Short mmCIF file of C-alpha atoms in Angstrom, two decimals:
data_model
loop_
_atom_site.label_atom_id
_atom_site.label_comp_id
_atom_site.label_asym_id
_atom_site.label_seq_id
_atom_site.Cartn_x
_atom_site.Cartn_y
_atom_site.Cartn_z
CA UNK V 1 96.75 94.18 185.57
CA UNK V 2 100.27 93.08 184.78
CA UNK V 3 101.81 93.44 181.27
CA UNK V 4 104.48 91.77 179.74
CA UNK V 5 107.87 93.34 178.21
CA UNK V 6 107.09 94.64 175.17
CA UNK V 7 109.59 96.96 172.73
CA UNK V 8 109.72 98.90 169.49
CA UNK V 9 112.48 98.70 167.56
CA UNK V 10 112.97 100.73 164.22
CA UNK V 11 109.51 102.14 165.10
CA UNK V 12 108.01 98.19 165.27
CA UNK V 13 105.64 97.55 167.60
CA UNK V 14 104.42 94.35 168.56
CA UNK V 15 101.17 93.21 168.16
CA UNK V 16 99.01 90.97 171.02
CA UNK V 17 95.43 90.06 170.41
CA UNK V 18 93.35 91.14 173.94
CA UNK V 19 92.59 87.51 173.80
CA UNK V 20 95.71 86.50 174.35
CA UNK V 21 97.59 85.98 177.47
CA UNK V 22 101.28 86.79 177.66
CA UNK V 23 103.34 86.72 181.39
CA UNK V 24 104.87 89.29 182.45
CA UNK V 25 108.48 88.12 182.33
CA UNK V 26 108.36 87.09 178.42
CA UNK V 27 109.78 89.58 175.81
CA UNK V 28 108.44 90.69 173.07
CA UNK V 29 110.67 92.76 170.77
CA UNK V 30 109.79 94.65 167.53
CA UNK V 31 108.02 92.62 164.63
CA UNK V 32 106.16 90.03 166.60
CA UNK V 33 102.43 89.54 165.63
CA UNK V 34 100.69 86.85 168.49
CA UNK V 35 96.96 86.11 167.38
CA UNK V 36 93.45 85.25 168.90
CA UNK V 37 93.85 83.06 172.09
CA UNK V 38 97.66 82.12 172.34
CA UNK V 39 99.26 81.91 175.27
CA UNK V 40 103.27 82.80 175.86
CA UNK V 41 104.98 81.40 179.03
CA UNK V 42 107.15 83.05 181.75
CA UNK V 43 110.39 84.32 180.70
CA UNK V 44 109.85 83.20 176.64
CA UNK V 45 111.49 85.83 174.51
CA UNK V 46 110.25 86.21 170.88
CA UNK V 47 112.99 88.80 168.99
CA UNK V 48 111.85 90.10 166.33
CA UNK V 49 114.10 92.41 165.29
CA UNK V 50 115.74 90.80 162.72
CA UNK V 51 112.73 87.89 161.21
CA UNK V 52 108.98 88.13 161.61
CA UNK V 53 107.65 86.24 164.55
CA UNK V 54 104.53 84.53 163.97
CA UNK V 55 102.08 83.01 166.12
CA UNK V 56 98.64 82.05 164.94
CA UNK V 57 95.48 81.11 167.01
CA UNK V 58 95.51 78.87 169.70
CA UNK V 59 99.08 78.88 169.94
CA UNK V 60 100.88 78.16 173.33
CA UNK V 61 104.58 79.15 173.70
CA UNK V 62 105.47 77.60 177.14
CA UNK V 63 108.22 78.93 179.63
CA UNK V 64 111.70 80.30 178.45
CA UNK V 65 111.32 79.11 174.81
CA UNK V 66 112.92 81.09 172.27
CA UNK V 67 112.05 82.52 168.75
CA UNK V 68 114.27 84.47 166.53
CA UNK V 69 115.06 84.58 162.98
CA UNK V 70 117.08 86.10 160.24
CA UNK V 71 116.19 89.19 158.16
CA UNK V 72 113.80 88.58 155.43
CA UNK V 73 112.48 85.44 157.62
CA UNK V 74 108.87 84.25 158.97
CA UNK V 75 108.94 82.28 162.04
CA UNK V 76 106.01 80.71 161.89
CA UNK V 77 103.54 78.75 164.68
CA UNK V 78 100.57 77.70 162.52
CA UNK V 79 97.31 77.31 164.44
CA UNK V 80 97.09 75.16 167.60
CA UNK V 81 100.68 74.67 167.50
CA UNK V 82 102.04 73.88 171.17
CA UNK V 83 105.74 74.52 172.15
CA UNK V 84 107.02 72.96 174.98
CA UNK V 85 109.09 74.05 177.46
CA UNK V 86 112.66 75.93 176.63
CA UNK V 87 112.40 74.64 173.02
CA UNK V 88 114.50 76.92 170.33
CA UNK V 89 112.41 78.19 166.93
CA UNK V 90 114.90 79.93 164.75
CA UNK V 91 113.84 80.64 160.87
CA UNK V 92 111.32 78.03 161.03
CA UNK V 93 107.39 77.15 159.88
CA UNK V 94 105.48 75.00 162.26
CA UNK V 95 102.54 73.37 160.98
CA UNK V 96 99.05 73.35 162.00
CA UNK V 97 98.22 71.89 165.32
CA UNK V 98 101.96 70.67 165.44
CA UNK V 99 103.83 69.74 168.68
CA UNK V 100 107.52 70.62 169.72
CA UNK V 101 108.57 69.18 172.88
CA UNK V 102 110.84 70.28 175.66
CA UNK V 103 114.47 71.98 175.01
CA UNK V 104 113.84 71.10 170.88
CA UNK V 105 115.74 72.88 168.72
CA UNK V 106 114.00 73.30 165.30
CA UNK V 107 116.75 75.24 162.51
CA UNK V 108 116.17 77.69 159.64
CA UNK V 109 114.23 76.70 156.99
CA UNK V 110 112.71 73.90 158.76
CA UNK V 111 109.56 72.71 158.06
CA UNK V 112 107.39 70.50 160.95
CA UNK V 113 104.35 69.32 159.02
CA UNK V 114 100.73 69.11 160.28
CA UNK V 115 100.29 67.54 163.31
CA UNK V 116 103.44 65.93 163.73
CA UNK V 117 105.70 65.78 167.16
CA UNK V 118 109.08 66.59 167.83
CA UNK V 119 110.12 64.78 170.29
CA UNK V 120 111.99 66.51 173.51
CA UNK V 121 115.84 67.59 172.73
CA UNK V 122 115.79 66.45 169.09
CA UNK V 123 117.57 68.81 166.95
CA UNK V 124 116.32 69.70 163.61
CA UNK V 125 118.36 70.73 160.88
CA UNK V 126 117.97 73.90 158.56
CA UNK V 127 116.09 72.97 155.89
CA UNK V 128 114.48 69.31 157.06
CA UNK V 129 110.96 69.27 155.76
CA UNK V 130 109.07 66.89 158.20
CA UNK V 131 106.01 65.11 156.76
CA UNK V 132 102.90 65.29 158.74
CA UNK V 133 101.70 63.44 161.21
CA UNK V 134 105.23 62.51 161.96
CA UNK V 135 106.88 61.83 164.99
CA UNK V 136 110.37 62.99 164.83
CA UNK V 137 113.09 61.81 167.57
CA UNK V 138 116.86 62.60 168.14
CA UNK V 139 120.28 64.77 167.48
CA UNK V 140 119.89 65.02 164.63
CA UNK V 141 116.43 64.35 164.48
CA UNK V 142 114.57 61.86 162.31
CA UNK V 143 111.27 60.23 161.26
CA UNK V 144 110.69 57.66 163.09
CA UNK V 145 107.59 56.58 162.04
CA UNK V 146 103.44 57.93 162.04
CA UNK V 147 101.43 59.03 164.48
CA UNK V 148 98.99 56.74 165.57
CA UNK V 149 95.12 58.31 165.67
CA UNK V 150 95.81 57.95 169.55
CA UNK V 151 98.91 60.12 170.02
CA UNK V 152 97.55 62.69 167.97
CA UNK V 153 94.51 62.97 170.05
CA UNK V 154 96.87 63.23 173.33
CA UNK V 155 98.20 66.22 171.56
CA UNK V 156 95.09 67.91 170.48
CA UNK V 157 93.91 67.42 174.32
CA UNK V 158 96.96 68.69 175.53
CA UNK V 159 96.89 71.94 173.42
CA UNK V 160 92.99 72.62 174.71
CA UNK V 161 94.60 72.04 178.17
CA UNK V 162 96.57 75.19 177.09
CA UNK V 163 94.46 77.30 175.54
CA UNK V 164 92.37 77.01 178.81
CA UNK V 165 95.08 77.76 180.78
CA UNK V 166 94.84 81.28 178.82
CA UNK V 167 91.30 81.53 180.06
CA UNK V 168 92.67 81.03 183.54
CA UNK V 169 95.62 83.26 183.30
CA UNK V 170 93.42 86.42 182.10
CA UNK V 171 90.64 85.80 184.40
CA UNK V 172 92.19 84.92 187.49
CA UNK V 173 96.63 85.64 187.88
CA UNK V 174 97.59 88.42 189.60
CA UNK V 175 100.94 89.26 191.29
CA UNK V 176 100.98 89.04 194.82
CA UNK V 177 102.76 88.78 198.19
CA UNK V 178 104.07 84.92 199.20
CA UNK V 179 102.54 83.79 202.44
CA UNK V 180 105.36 83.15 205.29
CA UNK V 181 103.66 79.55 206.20
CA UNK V 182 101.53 76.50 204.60
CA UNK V 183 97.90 77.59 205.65
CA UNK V 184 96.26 74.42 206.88
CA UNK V 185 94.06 72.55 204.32
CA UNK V 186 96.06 74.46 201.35
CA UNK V 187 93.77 74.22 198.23
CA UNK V 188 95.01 72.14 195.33
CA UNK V 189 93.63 72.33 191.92
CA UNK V 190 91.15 70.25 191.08
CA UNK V 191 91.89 69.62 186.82
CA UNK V 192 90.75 65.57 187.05
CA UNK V 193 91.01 65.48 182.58
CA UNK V 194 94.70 66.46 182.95
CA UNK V 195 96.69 63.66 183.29
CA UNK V 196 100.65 62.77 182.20
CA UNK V 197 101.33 61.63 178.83
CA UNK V 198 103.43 58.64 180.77
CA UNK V 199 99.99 57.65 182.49
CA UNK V 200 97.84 57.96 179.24
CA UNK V 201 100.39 55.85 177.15
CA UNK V 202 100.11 53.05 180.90
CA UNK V 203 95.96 53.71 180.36
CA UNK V 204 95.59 52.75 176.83
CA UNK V 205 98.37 50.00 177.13
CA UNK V 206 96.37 47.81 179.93
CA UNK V 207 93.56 49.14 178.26
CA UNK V 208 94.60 46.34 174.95
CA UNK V 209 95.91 43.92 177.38
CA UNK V 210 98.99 44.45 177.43
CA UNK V 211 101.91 44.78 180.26
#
């Protein structure tokens, strides 16, 4: 079984529920605590050795994201939380079953409320307290208006899709050899409930008539 990169620093150890799945390639570095059923992508490196590094159950961290913080600090992922891909938590709290979307940056003191989404590359600045159920766009970022009951559900379906992939990931990845050629009928995986947002959003538009 493969392990990921994990340090002490000032005798800190992190800490990784066994029902967690972390890869291999992420870091994890000195006062990091990652609960029940999270999972942390390739090459993500949570540093805690400055901050606290916080992530509660259900979590998912995706590939190359980043936490940090400064001394004295709790970066916090709140339960069900989902961070997309290469997004940037530094100092921050993000709320319960909260979404932060691909190559966000969310700054000290920040606060992403319940449920809300940050849209991909938005910026956040230290010390913006985001409402919940919020969807917040842009450099720098702002409210741009409330989640509908529809959007939020995406999320929540897109976070299960996640904290199933951790299933997967402990059950069944290994590290292995590539194969030199396509065998012939190469299996694909069969996950018909996991669709693209852009597809939803196309669904439930012709879905109310309209183009």
């Amino acid at each position: 079984m493969n392990h990921p990169r994990v340090f002490a620093i000032d005798g800190i150890v992190p800490v990784v529920d066994p029902s967690s799945y972390v890869h291999p390639s992420a870091v994890l570095i000195g006062d990091v605590i990652v609960g029940p059923g999270c999972y942390v992508g390739p090459c993500a490196s949570l540093r805690g050795d400055f901050g606290r590094l916080i992530l509660e159950r259900g979590v998912n961290v995706q590939d190359t994201c980043v936490m940090h913080g400064f001394p004295g600090t709790d970066t916090i992922i709140e339960e069900n939380g989902h961070i997309g891909h290469g997004a940037v938590l530094h100092g921050c709290r993000i709320g319960r079953n909260a979404l932060v979307g691909m190559n966000a940056v969310i700054m000290d003191n920040a606060v992403v409320g319940e449920s809300s989404i940050v849209a991909a590359c938005a910026f956040v600045r230290a010390g913006m307290d985001i409402p919940p159920h919020s969807l917040v766009a842009g450099v720098p970022a702002k409210v741009m208006r409330r989640l509908s009951e529809q959007e939020m559900a995406w999320k929540v379906e897109g976070t299960l899709t996640y904290q199933e992939l951790t299933r997967r990931s402990l059950a069944t990845l290994v590290e292995t050899e590539a194969l030199t050629a396509v065998e012939p009928d190469r299996k694909r995986f069969d996950m018909p409930g996991v669709q693209p947002l852009i597809e939803l959003r196309k669904q439930a538009r012709d879905g109310d008539g309209c183009e």
